[in-house]
GROMACS .gro file of C-alpha atoms in nm:
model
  387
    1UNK     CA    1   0.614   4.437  10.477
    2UNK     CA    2   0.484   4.784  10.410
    3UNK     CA    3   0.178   4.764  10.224
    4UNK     CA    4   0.062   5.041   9.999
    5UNK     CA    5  -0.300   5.128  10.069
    6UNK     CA    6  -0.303   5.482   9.966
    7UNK     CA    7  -0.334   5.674   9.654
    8UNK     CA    8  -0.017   5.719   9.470
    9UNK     CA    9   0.189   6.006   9.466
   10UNK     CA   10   0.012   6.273   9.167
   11UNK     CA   11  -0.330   6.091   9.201
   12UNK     CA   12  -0.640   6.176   9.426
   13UNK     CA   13  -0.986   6.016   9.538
   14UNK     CA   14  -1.255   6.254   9.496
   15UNK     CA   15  -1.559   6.229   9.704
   16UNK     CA   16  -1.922   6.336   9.811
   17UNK     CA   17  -2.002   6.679   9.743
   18UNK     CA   18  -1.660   6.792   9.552
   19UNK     CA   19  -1.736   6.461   9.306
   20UNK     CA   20  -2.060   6.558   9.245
   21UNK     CA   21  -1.956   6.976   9.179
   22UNK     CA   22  -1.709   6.811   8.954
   23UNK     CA   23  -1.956   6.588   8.788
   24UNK     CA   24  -2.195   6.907   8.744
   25UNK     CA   25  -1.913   7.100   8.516
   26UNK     CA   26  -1.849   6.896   8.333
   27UNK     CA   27  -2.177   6.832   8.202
   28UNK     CA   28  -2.265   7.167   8.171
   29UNK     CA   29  -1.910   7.206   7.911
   30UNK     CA   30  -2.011   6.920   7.743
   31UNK     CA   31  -2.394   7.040   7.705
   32UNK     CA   32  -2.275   7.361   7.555
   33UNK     CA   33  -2.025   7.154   7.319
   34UNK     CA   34  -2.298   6.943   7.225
   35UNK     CA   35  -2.488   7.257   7.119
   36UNK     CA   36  -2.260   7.338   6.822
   37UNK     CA   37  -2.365   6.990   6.672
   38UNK     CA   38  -2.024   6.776   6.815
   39UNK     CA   39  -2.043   6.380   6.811
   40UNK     CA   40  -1.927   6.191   7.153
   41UNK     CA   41  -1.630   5.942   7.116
   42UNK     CA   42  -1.417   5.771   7.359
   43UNK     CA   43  -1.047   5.662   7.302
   44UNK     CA   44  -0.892   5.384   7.487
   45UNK     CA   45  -0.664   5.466   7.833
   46UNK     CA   46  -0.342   5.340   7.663
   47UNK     CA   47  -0.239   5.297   7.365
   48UNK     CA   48   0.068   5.180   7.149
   49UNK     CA   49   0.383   5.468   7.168
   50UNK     CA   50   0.369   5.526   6.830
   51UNK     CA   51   0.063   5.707   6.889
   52UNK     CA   52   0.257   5.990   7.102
   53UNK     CA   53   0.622   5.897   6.994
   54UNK     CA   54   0.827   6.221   6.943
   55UNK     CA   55   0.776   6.285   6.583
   56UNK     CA   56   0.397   6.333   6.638
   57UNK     CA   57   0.529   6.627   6.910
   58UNK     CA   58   0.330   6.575   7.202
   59UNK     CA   59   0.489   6.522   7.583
   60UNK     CA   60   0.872   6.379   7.597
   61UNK     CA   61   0.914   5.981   7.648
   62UNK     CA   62   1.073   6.060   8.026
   63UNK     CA   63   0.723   6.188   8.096
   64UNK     CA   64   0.480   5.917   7.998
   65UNK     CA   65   0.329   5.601   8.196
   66UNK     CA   66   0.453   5.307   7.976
   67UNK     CA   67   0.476   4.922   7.988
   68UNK     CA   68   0.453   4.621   7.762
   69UNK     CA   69   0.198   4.371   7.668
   70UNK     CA   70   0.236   4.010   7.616
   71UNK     CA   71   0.396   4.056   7.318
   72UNK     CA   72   0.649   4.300   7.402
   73UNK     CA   73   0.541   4.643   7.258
   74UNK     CA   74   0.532   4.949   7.400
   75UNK     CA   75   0.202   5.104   7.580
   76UNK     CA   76   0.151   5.415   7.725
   77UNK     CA   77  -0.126   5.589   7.951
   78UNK     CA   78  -0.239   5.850   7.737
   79UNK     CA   79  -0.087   6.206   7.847
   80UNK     CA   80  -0.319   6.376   7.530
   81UNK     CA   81  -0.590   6.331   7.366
   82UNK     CA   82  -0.565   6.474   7.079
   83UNK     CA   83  -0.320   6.230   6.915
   84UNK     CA   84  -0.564   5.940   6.982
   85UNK     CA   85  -0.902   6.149   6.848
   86UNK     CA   86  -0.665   6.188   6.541
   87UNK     CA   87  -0.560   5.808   6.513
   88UNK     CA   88  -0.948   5.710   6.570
   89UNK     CA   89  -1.033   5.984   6.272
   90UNK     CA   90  -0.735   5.849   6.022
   91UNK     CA   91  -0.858   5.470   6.098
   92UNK     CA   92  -1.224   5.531   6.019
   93UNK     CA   93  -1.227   5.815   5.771
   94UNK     CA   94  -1.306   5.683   5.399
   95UNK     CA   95  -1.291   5.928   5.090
   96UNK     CA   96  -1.640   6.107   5.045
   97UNK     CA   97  -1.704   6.121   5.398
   98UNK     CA   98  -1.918   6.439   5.495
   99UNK     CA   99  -1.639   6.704   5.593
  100UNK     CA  100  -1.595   6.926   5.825
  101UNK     CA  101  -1.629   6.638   6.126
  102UNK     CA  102  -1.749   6.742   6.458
  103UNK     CA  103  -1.592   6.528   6.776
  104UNK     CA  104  -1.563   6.578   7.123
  105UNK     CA  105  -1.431   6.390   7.434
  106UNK     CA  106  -1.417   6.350   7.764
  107UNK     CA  107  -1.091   6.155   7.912
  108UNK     CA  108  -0.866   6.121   8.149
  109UNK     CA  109  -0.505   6.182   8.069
  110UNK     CA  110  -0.157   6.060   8.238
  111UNK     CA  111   0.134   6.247   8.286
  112UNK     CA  112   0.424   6.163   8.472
  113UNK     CA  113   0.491   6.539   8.616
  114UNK     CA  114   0.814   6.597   8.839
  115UNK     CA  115   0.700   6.542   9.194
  116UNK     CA  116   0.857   6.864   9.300
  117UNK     CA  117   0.618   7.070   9.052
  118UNK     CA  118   0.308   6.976   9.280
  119UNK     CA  119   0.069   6.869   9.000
  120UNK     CA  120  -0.200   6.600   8.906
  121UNK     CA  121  -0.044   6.298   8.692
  122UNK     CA  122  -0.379   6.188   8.625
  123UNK     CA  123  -0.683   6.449   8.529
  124UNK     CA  124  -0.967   6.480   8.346
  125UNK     CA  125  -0.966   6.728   8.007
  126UNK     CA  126  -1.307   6.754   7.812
  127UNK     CA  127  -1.283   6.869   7.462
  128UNK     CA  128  -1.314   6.910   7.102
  129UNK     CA  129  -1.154   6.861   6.745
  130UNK     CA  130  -1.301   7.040   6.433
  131UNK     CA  131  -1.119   6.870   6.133
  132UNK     CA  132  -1.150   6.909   5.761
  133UNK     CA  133  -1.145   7.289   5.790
  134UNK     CA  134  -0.864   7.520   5.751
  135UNK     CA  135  -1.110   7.817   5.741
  136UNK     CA  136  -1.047   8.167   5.982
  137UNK     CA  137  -1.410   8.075   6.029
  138UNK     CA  138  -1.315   7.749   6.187
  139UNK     CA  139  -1.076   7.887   6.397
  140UNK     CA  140  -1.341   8.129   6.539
  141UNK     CA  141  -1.598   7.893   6.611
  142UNK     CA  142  -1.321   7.657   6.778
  143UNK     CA  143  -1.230   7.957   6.984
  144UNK     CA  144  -1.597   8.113   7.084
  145UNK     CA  145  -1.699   7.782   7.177
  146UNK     CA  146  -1.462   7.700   7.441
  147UNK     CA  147  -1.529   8.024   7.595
  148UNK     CA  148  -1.890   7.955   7.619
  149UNK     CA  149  -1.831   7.638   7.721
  150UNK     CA  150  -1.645   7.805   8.003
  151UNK     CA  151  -1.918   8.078   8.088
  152UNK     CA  152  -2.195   7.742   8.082
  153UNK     CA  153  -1.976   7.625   8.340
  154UNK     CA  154  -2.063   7.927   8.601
  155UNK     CA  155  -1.741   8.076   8.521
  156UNK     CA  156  -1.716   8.469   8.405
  157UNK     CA  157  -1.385   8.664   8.493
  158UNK     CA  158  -1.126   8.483   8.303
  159UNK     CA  159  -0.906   8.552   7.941
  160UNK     CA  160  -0.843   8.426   7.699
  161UNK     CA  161  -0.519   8.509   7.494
  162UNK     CA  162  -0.472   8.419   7.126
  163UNK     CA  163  -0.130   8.385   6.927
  164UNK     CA  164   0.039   8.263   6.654
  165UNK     CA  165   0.340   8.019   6.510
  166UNK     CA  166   0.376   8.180   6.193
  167UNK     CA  167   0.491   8.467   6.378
  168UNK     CA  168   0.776   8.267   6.534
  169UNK     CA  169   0.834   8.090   6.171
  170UNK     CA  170   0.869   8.468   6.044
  171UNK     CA  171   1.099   8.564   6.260
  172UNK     CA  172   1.320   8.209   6.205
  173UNK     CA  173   1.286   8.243   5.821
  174UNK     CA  174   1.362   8.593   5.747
  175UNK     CA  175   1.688   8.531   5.993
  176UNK     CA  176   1.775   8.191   5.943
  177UNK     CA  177   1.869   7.988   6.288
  178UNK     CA  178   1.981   7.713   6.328
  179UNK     CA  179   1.813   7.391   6.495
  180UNK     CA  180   1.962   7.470   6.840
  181UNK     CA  181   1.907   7.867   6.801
  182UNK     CA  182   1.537   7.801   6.737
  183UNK     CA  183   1.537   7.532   7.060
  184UNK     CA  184   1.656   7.831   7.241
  185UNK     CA  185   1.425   8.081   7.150
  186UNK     CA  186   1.134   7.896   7.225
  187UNK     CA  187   1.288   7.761   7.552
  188UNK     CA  188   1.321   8.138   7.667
  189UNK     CA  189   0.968   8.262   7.530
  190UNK     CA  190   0.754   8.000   7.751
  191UNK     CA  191   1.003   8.048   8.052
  192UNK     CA  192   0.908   8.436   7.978
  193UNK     CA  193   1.318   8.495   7.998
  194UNK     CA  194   1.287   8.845   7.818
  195UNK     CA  195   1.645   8.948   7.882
  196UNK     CA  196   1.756   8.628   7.797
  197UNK     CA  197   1.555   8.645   7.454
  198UNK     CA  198   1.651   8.945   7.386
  199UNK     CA  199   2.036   8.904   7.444
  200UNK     CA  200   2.012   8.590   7.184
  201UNK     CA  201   1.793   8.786   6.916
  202UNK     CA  202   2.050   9.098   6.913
  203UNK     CA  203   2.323   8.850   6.839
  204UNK     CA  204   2.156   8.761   6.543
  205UNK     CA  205   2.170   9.112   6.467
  206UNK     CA  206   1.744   9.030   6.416
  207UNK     CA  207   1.608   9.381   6.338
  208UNK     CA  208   1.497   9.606   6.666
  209UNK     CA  209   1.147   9.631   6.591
  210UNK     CA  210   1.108   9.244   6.547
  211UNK     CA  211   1.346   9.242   6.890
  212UNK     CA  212   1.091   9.504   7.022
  213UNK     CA  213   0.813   9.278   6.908
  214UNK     CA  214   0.930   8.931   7.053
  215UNK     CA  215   1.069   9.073   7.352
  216UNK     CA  216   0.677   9.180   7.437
  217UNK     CA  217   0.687   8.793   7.595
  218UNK     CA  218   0.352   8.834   7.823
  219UNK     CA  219   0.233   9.157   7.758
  220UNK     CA  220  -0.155   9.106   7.647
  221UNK     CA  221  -0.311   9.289   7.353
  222UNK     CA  222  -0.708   9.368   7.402
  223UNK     CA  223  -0.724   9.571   7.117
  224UNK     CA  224  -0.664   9.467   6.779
  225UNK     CA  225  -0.654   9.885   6.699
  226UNK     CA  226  -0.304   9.821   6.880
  227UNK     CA  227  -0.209   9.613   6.592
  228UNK     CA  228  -0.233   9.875   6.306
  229UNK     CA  229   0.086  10.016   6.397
  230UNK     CA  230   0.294   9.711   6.463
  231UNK     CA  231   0.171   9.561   6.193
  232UNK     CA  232   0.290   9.888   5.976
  233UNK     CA  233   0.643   9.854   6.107
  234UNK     CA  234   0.721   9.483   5.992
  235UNK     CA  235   0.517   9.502   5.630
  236UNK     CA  236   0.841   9.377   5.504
  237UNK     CA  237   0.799   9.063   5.665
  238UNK     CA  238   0.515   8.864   5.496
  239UNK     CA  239   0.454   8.605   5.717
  240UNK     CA  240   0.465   8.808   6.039
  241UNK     CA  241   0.253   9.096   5.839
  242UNK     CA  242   0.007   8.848   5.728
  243UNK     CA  243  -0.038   8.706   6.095
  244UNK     CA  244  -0.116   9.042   6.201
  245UNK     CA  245  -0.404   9.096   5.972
  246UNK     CA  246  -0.555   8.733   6.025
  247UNK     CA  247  -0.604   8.873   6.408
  248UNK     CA  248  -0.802   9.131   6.308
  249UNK     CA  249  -1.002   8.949   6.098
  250UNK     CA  250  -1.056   8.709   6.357
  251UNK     CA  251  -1.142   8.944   6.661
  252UNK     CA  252  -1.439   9.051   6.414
  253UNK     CA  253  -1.539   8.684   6.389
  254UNK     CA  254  -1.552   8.640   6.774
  255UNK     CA  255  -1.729   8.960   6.818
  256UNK     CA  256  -1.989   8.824   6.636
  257UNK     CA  257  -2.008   8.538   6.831
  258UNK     CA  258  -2.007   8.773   7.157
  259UNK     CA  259  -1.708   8.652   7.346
  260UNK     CA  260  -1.523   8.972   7.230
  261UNK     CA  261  -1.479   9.078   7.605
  262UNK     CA  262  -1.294   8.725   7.706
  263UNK     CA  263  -1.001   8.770   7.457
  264UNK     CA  264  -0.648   8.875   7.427
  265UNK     CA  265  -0.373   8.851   7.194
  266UNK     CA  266  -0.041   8.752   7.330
  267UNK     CA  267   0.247   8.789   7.093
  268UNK     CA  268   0.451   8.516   7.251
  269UNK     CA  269   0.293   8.284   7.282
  270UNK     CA  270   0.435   7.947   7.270
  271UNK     CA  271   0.308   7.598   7.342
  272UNK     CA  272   0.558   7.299   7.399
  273UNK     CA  273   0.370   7.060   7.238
  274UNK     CA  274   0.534   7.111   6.878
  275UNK     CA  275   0.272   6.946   6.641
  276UNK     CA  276   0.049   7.297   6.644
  277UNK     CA  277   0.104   7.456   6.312
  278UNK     CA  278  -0.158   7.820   6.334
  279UNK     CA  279  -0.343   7.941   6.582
  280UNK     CA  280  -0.287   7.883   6.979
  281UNK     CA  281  -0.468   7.949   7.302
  282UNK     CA  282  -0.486   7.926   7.614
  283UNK     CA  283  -0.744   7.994   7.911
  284UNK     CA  284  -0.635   8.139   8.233
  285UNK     CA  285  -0.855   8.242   8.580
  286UNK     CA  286  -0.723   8.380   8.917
  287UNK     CA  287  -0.735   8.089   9.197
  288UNK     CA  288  -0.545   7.872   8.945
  289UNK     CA  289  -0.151   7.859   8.824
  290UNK     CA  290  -0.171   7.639   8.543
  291UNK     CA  291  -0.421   7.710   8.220
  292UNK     CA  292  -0.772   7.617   8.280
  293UNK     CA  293  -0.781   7.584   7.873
  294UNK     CA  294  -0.538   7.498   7.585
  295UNK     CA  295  -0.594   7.448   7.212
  296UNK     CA  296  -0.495   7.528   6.889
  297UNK     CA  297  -0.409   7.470   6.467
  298UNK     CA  298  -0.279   7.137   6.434
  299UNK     CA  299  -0.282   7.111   6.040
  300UNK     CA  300   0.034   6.836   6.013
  301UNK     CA  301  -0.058   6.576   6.280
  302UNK     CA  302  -0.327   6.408   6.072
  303UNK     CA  303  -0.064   6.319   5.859
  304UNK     CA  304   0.094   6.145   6.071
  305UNK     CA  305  -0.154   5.874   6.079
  306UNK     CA  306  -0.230   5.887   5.711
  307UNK     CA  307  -0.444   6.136   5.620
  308UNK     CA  308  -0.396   6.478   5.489
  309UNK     CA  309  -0.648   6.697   5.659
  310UNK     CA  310  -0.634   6.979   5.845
  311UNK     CA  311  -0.766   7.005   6.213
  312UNK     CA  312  -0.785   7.278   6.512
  313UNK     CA  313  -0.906   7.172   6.866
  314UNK     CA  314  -0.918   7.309   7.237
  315UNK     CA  315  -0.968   7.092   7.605
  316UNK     CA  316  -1.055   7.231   7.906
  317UNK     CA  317  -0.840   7.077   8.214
  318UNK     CA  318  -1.176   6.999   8.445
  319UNK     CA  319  -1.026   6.923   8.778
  320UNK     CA  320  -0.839   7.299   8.715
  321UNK     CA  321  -1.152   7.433   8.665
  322UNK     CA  322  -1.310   7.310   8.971
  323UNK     CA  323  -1.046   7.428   9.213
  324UNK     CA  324  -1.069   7.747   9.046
  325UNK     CA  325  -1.433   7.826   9.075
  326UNK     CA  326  -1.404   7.753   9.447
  327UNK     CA  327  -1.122   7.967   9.510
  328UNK     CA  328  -1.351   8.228   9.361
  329UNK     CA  329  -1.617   8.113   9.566
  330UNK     CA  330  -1.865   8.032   9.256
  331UNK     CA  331  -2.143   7.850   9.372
  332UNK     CA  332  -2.178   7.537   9.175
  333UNK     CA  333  -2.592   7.430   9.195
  334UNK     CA  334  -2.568   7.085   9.351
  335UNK     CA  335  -2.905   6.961   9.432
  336UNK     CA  336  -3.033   7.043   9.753
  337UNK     CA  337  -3.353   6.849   9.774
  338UNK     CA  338  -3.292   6.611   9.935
  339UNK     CA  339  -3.512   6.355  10.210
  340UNK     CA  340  -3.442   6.049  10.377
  341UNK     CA  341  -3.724   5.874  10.477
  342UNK     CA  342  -3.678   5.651  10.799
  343UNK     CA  343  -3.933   5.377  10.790
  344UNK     CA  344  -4.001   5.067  11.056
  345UNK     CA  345  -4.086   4.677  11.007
  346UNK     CA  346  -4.450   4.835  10.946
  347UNK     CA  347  -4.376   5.143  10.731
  348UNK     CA  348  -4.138   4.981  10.448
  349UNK     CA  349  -4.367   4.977  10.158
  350UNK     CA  350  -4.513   5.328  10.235
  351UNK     CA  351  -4.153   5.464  10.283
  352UNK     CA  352  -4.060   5.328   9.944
  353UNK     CA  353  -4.366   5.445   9.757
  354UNK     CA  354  -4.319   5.795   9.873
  355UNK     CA  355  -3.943   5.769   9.806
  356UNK     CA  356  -4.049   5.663   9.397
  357UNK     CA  357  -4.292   5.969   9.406
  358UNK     CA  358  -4.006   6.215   9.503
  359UNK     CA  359  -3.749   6.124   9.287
  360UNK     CA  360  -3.988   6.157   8.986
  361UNK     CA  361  -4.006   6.544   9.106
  362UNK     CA  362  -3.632   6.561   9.129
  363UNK     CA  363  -3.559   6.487   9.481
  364UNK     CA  364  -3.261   6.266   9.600
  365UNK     CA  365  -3.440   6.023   9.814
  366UNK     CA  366  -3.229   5.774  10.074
  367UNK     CA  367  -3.424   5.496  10.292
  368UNK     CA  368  -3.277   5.430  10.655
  369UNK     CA  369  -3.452   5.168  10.882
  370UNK     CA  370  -3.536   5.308  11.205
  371UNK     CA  371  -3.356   5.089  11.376
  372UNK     CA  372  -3.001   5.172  11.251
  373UNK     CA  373  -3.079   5.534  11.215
  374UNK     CA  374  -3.124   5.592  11.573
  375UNK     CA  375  -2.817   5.416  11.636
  376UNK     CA  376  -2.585   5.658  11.445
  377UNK     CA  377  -2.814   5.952  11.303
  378UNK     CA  378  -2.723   6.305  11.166
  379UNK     CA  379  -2.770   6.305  10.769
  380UNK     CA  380  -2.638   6.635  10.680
  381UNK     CA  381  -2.826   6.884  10.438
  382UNK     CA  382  -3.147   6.599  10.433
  383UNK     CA  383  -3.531   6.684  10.505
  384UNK     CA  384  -3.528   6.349  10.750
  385UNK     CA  385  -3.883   6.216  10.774
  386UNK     CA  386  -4.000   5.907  10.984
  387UNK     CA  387  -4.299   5.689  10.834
   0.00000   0.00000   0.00000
């Protein structure tokens, strides 16, 4: 019989000093979360389907963890957080409740990825949810936070770029496509298929400045001043004019907050998870090929569950972040003082007192009898000192 000792396929140990770098981001994103006055809650590992079944427009079925209970529902691992954070707010929210609410997380999420795409099934997203407030103003401070939250990390030279699904909705009202037609489009925007796109939107005889516009799939905007002109050329479409201005107004709002320098608009930007109903972003960095951040207007999903309240949120994939800041060689500050004191049958209380005095002052104190030490020494990156 072969026995499976090993880590399944899509799930890793982590160990010694790359736990503890890992350990040391992620408090210092959820330090600068708690800053902006967000409340701590945890959600449970899995949950009943209905919590991420495909009308609340998270991951398809084929790609969650699921099993049964002894009753014969449905569970699932949960593959997003967000869903849950809004179940936990519809079960516990009572009318008069002080609005806007502030949460934030830290979870682990399960996804059953394609084993030829080469990524985690299980890692670890740290986040937030602002709900109650449909505000530009909300959006902003949604936005600026995450990127400080990045920066409090240790990280500096990344983007982050900004769009829109009203400008999408413009485009599929003022031409009206069909169910499939609109699957299409958005299949060919995230897969960045320009000639593809472009092919599909000149059959719909779609005007050649919005073709022009949603053909821009991946260039980045850092300048809203780009914006006056585009924006001039499609006045006649509302929705798509409207978006336009509520950048603008929004790149002053993150200016003031000082994260000006981090952001980019991105015209087509897409997300697949289809319960996002404004805003959407996403964080990139070199030394990574996935998004190191992803977040956005979710304004329907509450509903869902109950309640009619709008919501905007952001999480920040952790173990992406690691790998990235050491592919960039950022020095993560791991503690370094560090002593092991080797004492003998005579030495062990004085060995221990010392080792209490040290850790008061910050050090990271081991105790090794002599004996054994001898036998098998070599403690790398400790002070070693015999009593």
């Amino acid at each position: 019989m072969d026995l499976k000792l090993h880590s399944p396929e899509g799930v890793r140990d982590i160990t010694g000093i790359e736990c503890e770098k890992k350990h040391i981001i992620d408090r210092a994103l959820k330090d600068a979360i708690l800053s902006y006055g967000y409340e701590q809650l945890e959600t449970p590992t899995f949950e009943y389907f209905d919590t991420f079944s495909y009308r609340v427009g998270t991951i398809p079925s084929k790609d969650m963890y699921k099993f049964f209970d002894r009753e014969g529902n449905t569970l699932v691992l949960r593959p997003d957080v967000t869903p849950s954070v809004a179940r936990v707010f519809a079960n516990n929210h009572r009318e008069g409740d002080a609005l806007p609410k502030r949460l934030f997380y830290s979870e682990n999420i399960f996804i059953n990825h394609s084993s030829h795409q080469g990524r985690l099934k299980e890692t670890t997203q740290i986040g937030a949810e602002l709900i109650g407030d449909d505000g530009i103003t909300a959006d902003a401070e949604v936005v600026a936070m995450a990127i400080q939250a990045l920066e409090a990390a240790g990280l500096s030279d990344f983007t982050v770029s900004i769009g829109h699904v009203n400008l999408l909705k413009g485009l599929f009202s003022a031409y009206s496509f069909s169910e499939e037609e609109e699957a299409k489009v958005y299949d060919r925007m995230i897969n960045k298929n320009v000639f593809g796109l472009e092919e599909l939107l000149l059959e719909k005889k779609v005007d050649e400045k919005l073709v022009k516009l949603f053909t821009s799939v991946g260039r980045l905007f850092s300048s809203v001043e780009e914006f006056e002109d585009i924006k001039r050329n499609v006045e006649e479409y509302t929705l798509i004019a409207d978006t336009f201005s509520y950048f603008i107004k929004l790149y002053e709002l993150l200016e003031a907050y000082g994260v000006g320098n981090h952001v980019s608009f991105e015209l087509g930007l897409v997300s697949s998870y289809r319960y996002y109903s404004g805003i959407l972003f996403f964080g990139y960095t070199y030394g990574s090929g996935q998004a190191i951040l992803s977040g956005g207007r979710y304004d329907g999903l509450m509903e869902y569950f109950g309640v009619n309240m709008p919501a905007i949120g952001f999480a920040i994939m952790s173990d992406e972040l690691l790998g990235a800041m050491e592919r960039q060689g950022i020095e993560i500050p791991v503690n370094t003082r560090k002593r092991a004191y080797i004492y003998d049958g005579n030495s062990f209380k004085e060995a221990v007192g010392r080792a209490m005095a040290d850790r008061k002052e910050g050090y990271v104190v081991s105790l090794f009898d002599k004996e054994k030490y001898d036998k098998n020494p070599g403690l790398t990156g400790y002070e070693v000192i015999y009593v």
